[in-house]
Coordinates of C-alpha atoms and ligand atoms in Angstrom, one line a residue:
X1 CA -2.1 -43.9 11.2
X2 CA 0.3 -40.9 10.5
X3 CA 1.6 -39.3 13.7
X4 CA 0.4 -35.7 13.2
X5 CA -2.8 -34.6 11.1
X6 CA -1.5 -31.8 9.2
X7 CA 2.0 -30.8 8.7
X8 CA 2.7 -26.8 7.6
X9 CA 5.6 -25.5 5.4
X10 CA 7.0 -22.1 6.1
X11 CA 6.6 -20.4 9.8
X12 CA 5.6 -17.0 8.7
X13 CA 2.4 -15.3 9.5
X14 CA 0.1 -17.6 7.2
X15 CA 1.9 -21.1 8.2
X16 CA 2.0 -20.3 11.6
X17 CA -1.8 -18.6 12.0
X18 CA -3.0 -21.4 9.9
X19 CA -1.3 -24.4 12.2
X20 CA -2.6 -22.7 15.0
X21 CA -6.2 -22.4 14.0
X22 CA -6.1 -25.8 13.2
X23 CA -4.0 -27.0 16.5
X24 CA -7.4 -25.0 18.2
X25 CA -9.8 -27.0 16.2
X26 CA -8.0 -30.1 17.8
X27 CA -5.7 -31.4 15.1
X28 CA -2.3 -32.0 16.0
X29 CA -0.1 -30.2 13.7
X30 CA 4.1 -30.3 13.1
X31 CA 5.4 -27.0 11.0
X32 CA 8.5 -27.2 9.4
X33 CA 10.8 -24.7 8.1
X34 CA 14.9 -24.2 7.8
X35 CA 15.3 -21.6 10.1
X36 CA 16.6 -23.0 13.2
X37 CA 15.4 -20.1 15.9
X38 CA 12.1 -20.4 14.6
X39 CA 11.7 -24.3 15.0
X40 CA 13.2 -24.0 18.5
X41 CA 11.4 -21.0 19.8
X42 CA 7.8 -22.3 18.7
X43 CA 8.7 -25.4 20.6
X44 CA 9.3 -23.1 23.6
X45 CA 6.0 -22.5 23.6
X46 CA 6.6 -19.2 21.7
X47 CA 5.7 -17.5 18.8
X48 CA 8.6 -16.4 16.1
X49 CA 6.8 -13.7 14.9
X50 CA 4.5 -10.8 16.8
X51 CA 1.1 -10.9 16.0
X52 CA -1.8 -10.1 19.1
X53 CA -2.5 -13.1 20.6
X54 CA -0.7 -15.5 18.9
X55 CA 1.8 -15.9 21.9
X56 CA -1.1 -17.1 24.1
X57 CA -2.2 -19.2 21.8
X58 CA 0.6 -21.1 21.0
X59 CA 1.7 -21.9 24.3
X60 CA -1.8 -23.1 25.0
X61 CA -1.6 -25.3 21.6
X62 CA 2.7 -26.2 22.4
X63 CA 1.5 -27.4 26.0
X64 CA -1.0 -29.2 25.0
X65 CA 1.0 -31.0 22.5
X66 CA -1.0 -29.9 20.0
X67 CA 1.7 -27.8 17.8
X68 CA 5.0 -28.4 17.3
X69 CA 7.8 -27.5 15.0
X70 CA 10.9 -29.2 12.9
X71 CA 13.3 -28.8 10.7
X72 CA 12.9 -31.8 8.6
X73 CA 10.2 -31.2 5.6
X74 CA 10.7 -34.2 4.5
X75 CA 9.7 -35.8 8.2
X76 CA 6.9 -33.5 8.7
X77 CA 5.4 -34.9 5.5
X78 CA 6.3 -38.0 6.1
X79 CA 4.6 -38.3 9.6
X80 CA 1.2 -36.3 8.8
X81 CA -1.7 -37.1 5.6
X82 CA -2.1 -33.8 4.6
X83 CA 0.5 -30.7 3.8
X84 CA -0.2 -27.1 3.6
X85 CA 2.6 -25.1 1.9
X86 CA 2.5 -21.4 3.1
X87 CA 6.0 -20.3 2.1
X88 CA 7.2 -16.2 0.6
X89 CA 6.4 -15.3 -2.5
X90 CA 8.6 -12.3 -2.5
X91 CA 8.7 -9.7 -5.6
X92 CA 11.4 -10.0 -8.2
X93 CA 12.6 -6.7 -9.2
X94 CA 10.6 -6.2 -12.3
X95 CA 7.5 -7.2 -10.1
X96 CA 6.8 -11.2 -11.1
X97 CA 7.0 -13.6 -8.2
X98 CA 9.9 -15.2 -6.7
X99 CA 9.2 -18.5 -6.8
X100 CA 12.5 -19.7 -5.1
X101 CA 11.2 -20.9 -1.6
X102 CA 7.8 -22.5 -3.2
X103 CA 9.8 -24.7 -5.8
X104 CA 12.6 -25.6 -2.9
X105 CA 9.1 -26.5 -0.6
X106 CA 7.6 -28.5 -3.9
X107 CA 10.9 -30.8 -4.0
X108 CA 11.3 -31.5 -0.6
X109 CA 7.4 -32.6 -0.7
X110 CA 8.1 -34.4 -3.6
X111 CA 11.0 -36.6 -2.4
X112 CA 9.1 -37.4 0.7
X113 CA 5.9 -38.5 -1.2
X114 CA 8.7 -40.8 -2.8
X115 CA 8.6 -42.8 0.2
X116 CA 5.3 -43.2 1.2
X117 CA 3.0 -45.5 0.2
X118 CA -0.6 -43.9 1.5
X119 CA -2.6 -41.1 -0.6
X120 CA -1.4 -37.3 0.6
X121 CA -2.9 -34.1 0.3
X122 CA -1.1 -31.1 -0.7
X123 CA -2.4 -27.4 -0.2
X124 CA -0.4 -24.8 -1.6
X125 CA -1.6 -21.8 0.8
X126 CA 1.3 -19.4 -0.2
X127 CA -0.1 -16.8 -2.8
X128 CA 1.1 -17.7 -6.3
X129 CA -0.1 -16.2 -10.0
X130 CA -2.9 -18.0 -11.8
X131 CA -1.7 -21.3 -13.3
X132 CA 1.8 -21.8 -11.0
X133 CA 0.2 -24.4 -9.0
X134 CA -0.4 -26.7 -12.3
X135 CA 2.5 -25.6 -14.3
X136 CA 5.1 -25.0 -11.4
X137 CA 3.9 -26.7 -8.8
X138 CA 2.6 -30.4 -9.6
X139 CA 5.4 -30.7 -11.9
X140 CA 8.2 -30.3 -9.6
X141 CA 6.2 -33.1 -6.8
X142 CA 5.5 -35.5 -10.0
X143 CA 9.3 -35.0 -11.0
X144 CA 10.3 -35.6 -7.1
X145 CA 7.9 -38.3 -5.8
X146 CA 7.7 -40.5 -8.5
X147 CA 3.9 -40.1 -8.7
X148 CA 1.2 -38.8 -10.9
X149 CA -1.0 -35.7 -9.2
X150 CA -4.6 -37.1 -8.7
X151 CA -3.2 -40.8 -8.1
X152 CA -0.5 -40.6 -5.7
X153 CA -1.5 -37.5 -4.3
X154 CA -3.7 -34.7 -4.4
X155 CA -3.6 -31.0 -5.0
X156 CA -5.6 -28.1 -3.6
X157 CA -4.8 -24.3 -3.9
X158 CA -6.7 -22.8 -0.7
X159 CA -5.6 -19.1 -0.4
X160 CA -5.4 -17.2 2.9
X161 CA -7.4 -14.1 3.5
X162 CA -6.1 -13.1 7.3
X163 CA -5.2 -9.7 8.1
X164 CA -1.5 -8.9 9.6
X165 CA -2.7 -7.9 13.3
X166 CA -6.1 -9.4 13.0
X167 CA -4.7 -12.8 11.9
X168 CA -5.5 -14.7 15.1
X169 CA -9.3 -13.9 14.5
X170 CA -9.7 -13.9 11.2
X171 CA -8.2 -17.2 10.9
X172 CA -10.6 -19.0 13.1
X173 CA -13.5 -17.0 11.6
X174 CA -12.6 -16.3 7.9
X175 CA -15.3 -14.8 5.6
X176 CA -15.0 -17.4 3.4
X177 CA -12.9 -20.6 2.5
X178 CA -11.6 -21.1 -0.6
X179 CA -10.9 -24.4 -2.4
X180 CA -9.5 -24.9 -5.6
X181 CA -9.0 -28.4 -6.6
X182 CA -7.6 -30.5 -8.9
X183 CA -10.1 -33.1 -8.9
X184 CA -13.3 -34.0 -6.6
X185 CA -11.1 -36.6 -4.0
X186 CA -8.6 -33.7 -3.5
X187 CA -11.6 -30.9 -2.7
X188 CA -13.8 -33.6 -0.1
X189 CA -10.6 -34.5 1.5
X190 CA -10.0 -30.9 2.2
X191 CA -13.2 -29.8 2.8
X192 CA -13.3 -32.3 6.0
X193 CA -10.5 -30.6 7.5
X194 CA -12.5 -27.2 7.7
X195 CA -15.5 -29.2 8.8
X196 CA -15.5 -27.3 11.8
X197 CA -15.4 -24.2 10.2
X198 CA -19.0 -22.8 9.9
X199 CA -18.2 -20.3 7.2
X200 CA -19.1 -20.6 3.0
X201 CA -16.6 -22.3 1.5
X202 CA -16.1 -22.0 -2.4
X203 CA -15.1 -25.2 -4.9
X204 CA -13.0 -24.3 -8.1
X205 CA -10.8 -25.4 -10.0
X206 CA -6.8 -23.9 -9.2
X207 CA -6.3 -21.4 -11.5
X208 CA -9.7 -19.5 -10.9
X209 CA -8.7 -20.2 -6.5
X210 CA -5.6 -18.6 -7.7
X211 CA -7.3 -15.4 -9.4
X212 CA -9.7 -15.2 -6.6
X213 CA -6.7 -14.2 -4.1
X214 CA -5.1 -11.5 -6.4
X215 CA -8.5 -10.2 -7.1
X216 CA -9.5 -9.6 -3.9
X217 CA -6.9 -7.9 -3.5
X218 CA -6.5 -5.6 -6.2
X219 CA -10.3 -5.2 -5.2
X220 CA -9.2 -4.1 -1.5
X221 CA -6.1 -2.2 -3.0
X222 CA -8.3 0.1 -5.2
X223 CA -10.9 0.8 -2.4
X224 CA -8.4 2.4 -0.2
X225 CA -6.9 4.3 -3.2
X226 CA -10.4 5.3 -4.6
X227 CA -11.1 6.6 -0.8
X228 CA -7.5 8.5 -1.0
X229 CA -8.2 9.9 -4.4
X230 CA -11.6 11.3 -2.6
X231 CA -10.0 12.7 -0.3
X232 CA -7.4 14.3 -1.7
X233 CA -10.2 16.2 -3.3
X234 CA -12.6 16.9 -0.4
X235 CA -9.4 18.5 1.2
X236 CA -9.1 21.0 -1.8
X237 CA -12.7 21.5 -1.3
X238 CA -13.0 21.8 2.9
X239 CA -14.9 18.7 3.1
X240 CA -14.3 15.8 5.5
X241 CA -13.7 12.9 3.7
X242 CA -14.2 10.7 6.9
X243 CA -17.7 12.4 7.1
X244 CA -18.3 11.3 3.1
X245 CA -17.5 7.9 3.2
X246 CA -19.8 6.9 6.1
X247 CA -22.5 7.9 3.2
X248 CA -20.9 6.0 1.1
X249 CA -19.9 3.3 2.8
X250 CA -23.6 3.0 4.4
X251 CA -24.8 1.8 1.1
X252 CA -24.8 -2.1 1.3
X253 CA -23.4 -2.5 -2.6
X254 CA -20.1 -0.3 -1.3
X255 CA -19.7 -1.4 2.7
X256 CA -17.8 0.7 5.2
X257 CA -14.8 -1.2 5.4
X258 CA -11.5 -0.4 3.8
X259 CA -12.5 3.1 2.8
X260 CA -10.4 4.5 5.6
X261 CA -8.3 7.4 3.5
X262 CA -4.6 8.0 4.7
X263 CA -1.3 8.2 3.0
X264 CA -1.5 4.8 1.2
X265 CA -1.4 1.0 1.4
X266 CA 1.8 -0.5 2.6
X267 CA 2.1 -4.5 3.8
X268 CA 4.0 -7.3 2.3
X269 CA 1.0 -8.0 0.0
X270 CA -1.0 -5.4 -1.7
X271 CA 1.9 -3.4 -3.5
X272 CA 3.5 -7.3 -4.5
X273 CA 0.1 -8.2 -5.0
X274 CA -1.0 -5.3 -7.4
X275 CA 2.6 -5.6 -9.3
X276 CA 2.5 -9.5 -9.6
X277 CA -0.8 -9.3 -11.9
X278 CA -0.3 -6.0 -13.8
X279 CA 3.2 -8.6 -14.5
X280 CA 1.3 -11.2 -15.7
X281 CA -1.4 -9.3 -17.8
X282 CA 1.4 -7.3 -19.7
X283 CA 2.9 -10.6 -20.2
X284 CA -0.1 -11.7 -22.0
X285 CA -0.1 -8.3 -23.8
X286 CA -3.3 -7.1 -22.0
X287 CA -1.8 -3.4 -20.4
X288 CA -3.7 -3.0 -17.2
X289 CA -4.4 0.5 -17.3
X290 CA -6.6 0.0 -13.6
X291 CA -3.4 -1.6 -11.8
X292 CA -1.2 1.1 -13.1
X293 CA -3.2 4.1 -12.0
X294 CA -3.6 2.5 -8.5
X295 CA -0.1 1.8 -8.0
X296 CA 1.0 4.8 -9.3
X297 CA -1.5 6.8 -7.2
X298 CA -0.4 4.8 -4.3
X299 CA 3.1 5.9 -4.7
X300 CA 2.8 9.2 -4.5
X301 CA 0.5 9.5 -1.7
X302 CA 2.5 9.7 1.5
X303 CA 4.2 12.8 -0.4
X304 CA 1.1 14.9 0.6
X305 CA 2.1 14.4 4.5
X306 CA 5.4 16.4 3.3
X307 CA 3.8 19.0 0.7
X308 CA 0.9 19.6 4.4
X309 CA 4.1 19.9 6.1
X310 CA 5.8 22.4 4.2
X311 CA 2.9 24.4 4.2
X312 CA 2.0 24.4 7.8
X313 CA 5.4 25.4 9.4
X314 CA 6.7 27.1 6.3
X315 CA 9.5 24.6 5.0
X316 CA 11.5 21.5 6.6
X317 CA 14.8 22.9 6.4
X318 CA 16.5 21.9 9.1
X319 CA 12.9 21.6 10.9
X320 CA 12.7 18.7 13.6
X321 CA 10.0 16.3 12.4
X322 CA 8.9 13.5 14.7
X323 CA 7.2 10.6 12.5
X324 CA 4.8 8.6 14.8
X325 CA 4.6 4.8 13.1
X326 CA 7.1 3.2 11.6
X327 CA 5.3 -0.5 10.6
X328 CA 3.3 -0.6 7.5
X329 CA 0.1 -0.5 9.9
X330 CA -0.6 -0.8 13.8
X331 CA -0.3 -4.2 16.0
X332 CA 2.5 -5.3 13.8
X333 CA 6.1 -5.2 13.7
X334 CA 6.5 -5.7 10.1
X335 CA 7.7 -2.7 7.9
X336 CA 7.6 -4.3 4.3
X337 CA 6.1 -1.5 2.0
X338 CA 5.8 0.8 4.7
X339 CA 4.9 4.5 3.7
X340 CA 7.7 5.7 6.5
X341 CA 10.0 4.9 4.4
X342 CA 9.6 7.0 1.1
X343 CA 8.4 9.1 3.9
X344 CA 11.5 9.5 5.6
X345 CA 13.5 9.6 2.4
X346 CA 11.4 12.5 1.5
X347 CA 11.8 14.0 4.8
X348 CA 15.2 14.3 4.9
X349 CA 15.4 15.0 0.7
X350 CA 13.9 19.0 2.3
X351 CA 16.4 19.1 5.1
X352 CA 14.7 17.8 8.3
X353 CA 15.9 16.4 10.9
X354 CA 13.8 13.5 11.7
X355 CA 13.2 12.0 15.1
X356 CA 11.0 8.4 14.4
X357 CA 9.2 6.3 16.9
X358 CA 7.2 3.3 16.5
X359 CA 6.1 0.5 19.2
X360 CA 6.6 -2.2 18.2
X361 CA 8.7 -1.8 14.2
X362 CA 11.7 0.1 15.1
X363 CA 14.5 -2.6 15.1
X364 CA 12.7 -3.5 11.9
X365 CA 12.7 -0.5 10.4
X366 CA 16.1 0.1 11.2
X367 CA 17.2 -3.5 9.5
X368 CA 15.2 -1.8 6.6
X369 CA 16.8 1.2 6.2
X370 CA 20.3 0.0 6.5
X371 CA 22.9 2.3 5.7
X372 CA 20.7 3.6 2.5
X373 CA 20.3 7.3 3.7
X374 CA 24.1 7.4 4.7
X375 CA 25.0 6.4 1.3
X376 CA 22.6 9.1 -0.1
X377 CA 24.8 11.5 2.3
X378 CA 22.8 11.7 5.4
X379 CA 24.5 12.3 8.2
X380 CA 23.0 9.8 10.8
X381 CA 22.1 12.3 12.8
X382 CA 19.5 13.3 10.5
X383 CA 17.4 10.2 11.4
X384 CA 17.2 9.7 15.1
X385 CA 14.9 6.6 16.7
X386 CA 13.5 7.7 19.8
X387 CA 12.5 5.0 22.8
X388 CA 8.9 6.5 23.6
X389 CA 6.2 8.8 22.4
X390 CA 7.4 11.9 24.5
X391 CA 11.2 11.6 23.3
X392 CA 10.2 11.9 19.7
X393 CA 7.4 14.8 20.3
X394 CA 9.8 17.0 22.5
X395 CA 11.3 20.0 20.5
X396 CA 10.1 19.0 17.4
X397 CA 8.4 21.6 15.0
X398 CA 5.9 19.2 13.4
X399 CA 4.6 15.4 13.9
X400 CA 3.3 13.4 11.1
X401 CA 1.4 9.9 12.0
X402 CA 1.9 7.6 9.6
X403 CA 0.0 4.9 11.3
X404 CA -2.5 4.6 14.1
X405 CA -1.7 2.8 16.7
X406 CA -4.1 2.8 20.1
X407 CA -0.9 4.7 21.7
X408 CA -1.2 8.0 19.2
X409 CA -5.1 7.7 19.7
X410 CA -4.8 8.2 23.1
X411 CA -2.3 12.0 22.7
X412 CA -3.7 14.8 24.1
X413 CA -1.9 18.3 24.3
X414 CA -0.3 16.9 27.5
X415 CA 2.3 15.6 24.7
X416 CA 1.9 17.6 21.8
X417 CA 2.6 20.9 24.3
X418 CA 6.4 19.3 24.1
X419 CA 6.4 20.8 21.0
X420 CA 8.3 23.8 20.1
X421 CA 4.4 24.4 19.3
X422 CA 2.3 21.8 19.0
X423 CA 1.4 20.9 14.9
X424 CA 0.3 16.9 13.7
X425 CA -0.2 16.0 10.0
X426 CA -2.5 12.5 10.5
X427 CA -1.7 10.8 7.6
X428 CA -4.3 8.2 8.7
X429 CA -7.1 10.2 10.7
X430 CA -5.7 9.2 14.2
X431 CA -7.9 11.3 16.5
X432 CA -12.1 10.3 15.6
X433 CA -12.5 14.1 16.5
X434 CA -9.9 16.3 15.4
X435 CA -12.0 19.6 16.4
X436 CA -11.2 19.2 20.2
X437 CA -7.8 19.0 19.8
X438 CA -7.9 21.8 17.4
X439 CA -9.8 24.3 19.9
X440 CA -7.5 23.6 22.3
X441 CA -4.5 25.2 20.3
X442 CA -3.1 22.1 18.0
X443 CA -2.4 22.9 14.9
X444 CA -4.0 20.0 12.4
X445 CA -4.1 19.0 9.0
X446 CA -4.5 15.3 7.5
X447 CA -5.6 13.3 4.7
X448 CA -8.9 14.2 3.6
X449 CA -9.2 16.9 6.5
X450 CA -11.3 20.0 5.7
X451 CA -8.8 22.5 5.8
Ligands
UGA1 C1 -4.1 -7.8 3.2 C2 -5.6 -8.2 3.0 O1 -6.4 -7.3 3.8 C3 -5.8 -9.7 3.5 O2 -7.1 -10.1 3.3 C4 -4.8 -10.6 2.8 O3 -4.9 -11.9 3.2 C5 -3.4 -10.1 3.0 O4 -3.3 -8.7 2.5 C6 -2.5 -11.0 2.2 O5 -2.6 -11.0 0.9 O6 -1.8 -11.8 2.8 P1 -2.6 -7.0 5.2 O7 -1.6 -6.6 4.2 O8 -2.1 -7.8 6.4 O9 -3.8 -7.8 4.6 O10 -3.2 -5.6 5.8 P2 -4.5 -4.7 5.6 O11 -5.2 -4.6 6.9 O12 -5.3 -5.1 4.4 O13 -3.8 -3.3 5.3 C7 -2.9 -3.1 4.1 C8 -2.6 -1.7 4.0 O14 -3.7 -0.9 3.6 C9 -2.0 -1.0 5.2 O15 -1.0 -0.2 4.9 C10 -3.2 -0.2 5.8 O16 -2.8 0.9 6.5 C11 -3.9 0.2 4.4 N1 -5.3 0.5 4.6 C12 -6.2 -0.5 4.9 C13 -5.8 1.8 4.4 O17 -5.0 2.7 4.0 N2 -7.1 2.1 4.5 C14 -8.0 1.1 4.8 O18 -9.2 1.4 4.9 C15 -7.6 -0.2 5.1

């Protein structure tokens, strides 16, 4: 009998959501991964990363003895019958995926299958490109263990679907489960583990489990950017776009969710995502005209904040600008891909002086930024991080939202009257009535607004 059921590679969002769904479901789970701080605060009873509710959780799961964290791969795989690899899969430069940390997680998986005599499982969870796991992947285990894949051990490729914020939720109650298999033993013996989980779940082989991920979300990508595209043109046309895409959403074919228009997709996945495949298509000489017009669209979206901007206060030189949201979306301290910072950039390209505030993302953002705008000649008194709301509305000429959180929701023209006079560009309709701030003397425009 191994010691633990499942053992996780890679404390990030997915490892550590994934564990803990798991560890809920009433498997024990060990996670291992090389960063010391993380291994020692889960076994706090802590979580390393902010996510709602995943603090809670894991102290529940930690106390329990339920969860628990290491830094020894090789021992985590050692002591449990099954291994879930959910390690980064950052972007290279020209847009393929670094495969650094999944090949480093592959050998030490490898080497510890070397040592052991009973059948594993392994589940690469991490998002990878269509064919990785059998050309990359089982490879580097066979070349490490000793073994052959489908003998010695099995292979699954299960991606993850949870939302950043909603991950807690949407990792106990997933849409669907996917499992992609290299042969029949593999698939059962993974397919008992989410027993419990009374959602579809889809058998494939790994390369199409590997498509399914990146096709979802170009899928997901190109909603949002078809909703932008609309409402870039309703607002040319003083039409609501919110007011549009509950028609369109209504019908069943489309569905109302991710049709919310605003100044773009951010997040560590869609824009590495939508770049990874239109990479592998052009390397198979197939020119993904789709994937190019969404990215490109993508990236130039948050530069209609500055253009509404310019317009409604009549130029940013020198202009205050408070930016509300700094993290690529709300409940989340992450800021990979985040529209603040082109943003920002573009802020301070016309002259502002800008005056940012986020709740949870500004150390984050500030790790982000580095010393890039000082380099392009900013003085650093140009971009100011302000401790609360209030600070960052008071004096300024103009606030743009870059994401919604609950705590911009909730301003009224108590705040915005700090203003020298009180003007918002909602870059991602913030307030579910605009018109009641309006009559009360705000100044307003935003994505998709009727002007
Ligand atoms: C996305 C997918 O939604 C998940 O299913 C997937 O598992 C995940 O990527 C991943 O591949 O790991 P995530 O990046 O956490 O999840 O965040 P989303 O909620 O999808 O938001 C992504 C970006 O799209 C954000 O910048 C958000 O503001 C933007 N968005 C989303 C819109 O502009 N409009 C919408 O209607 C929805």
């Amino acid at each position: 009998m191994a010691k633990f059921d499942i053992s996780i590679i890679g404390l990030g969002y997915v490892g550590l959501v994934t564990g803990s769904a798991f560890a809920k479901k009433g498997y024990s789970v060990i996670c291992a991964d090389v960063i010391e701080e993380k291994v020692q605060t889960l076994n706090s009873g802590r979580s390393p990363i902010y996510e709602p509710g995943l603090d809670e959780l894991v102290k529940e799961l930690v106390e329990e003895g339920k969860l628990s964290a290491t830094n020894f791969v090789s021992k985590a795989v050692a002591d449990s019958d099954i291994t879930f690899i959910c390690v980064g899969t950052p972007s290279e430069p020209d847009g393929s995926v670094d495969l650094k940390f999944i090949t480093s997680a592959a050998e030490d998986v490898g080497k510890a299958l070397s040592e052991k005599q009973e059948y594993h499982l392994v589940v690469v969870k991490s998002t990878v490109v269509p064919l990785t796991t059998e050309e990359t992947i089982i490879p580097i285990i066979e070349k490490h263990s000793g073994k052959k894949a489908g003998e010695g051990f099995g292979i699954c490729m299960n991606p993850e679907f949870l939302r950043e914020g909603n991950a807690v939720y949407d990792s106990m109650t997933p849409d669907r489960i996917v499992i992609g298999e290299l042969d029949d033993k593999s698939g059962e013996m993974l397919l008992k583990y989410y027993e419990d989980f009374d959602v579809p779940k889809l058998r494939t082989d790994l390369r199409t489990a590997e498509m399914i991920k990146y096709a979802a979300n170009t899928f997901l990508a190109t909603k949002i950017t078809y909703a932008n595209e609309m409402a870039n043109i309703c607002t040319k046309l003083g039409i609501d776009v919110y007011e549009v895409m509950k028609g369109v959403g209504s019908d069943a074919r489309i569905n109302p969710e991710f049709l919310n228009a605003g100044c773009g997709f951010g997040g560590s996945c869609f824009p590495k995502d939508l770049q990874a495949l239109k990479f592998v298509a052009e390397s198979k000489g197939y020119e993904p005209l789709l994937l190019n017009s969404v990215l490109l669209l993508n990236d130039n979206q948050y530069f209609k904040l500055i253009e509404m901007a310019e317009s409604m206060i009549d130029g940013l030189q020198d202009k205050r600008v408070a930016v509300l949201g700094l993290s690529f979306k709300p409940n989340t301290d992450d800021v990979r891909e985040t529209r603040a910072l082109p943003l920002i950039k573009g802020l301070l390209e016309k002259g502002a002086v800008v005056v940012a505030y986020d709740p949870k993302g500004i150390e984050n953002f500030k790790e982000l930024v580095g010393d890039r705008f000082i380099k392009m000649g900013y003085s650093v008194t140009r971009l100011i991080y302000a401790d609360d709301v209030e600070s960052a509305l008071r004096n300024a000429d103009v606030c743009i939202i870059q994401s919604d959180w609950d705590e911009f929701k909730n301003l009224g023209m108590d705040q915005f009257n700090l203003m020298k006079k009180p003007a918002v560009i909602d870059g991602r309709r913030t307030f579910s009535d605009p018109t009641k701030l309006i009559e009360c003397g705000l100044k307003y425009k935003g994505i998709g607004w009727k002007d």
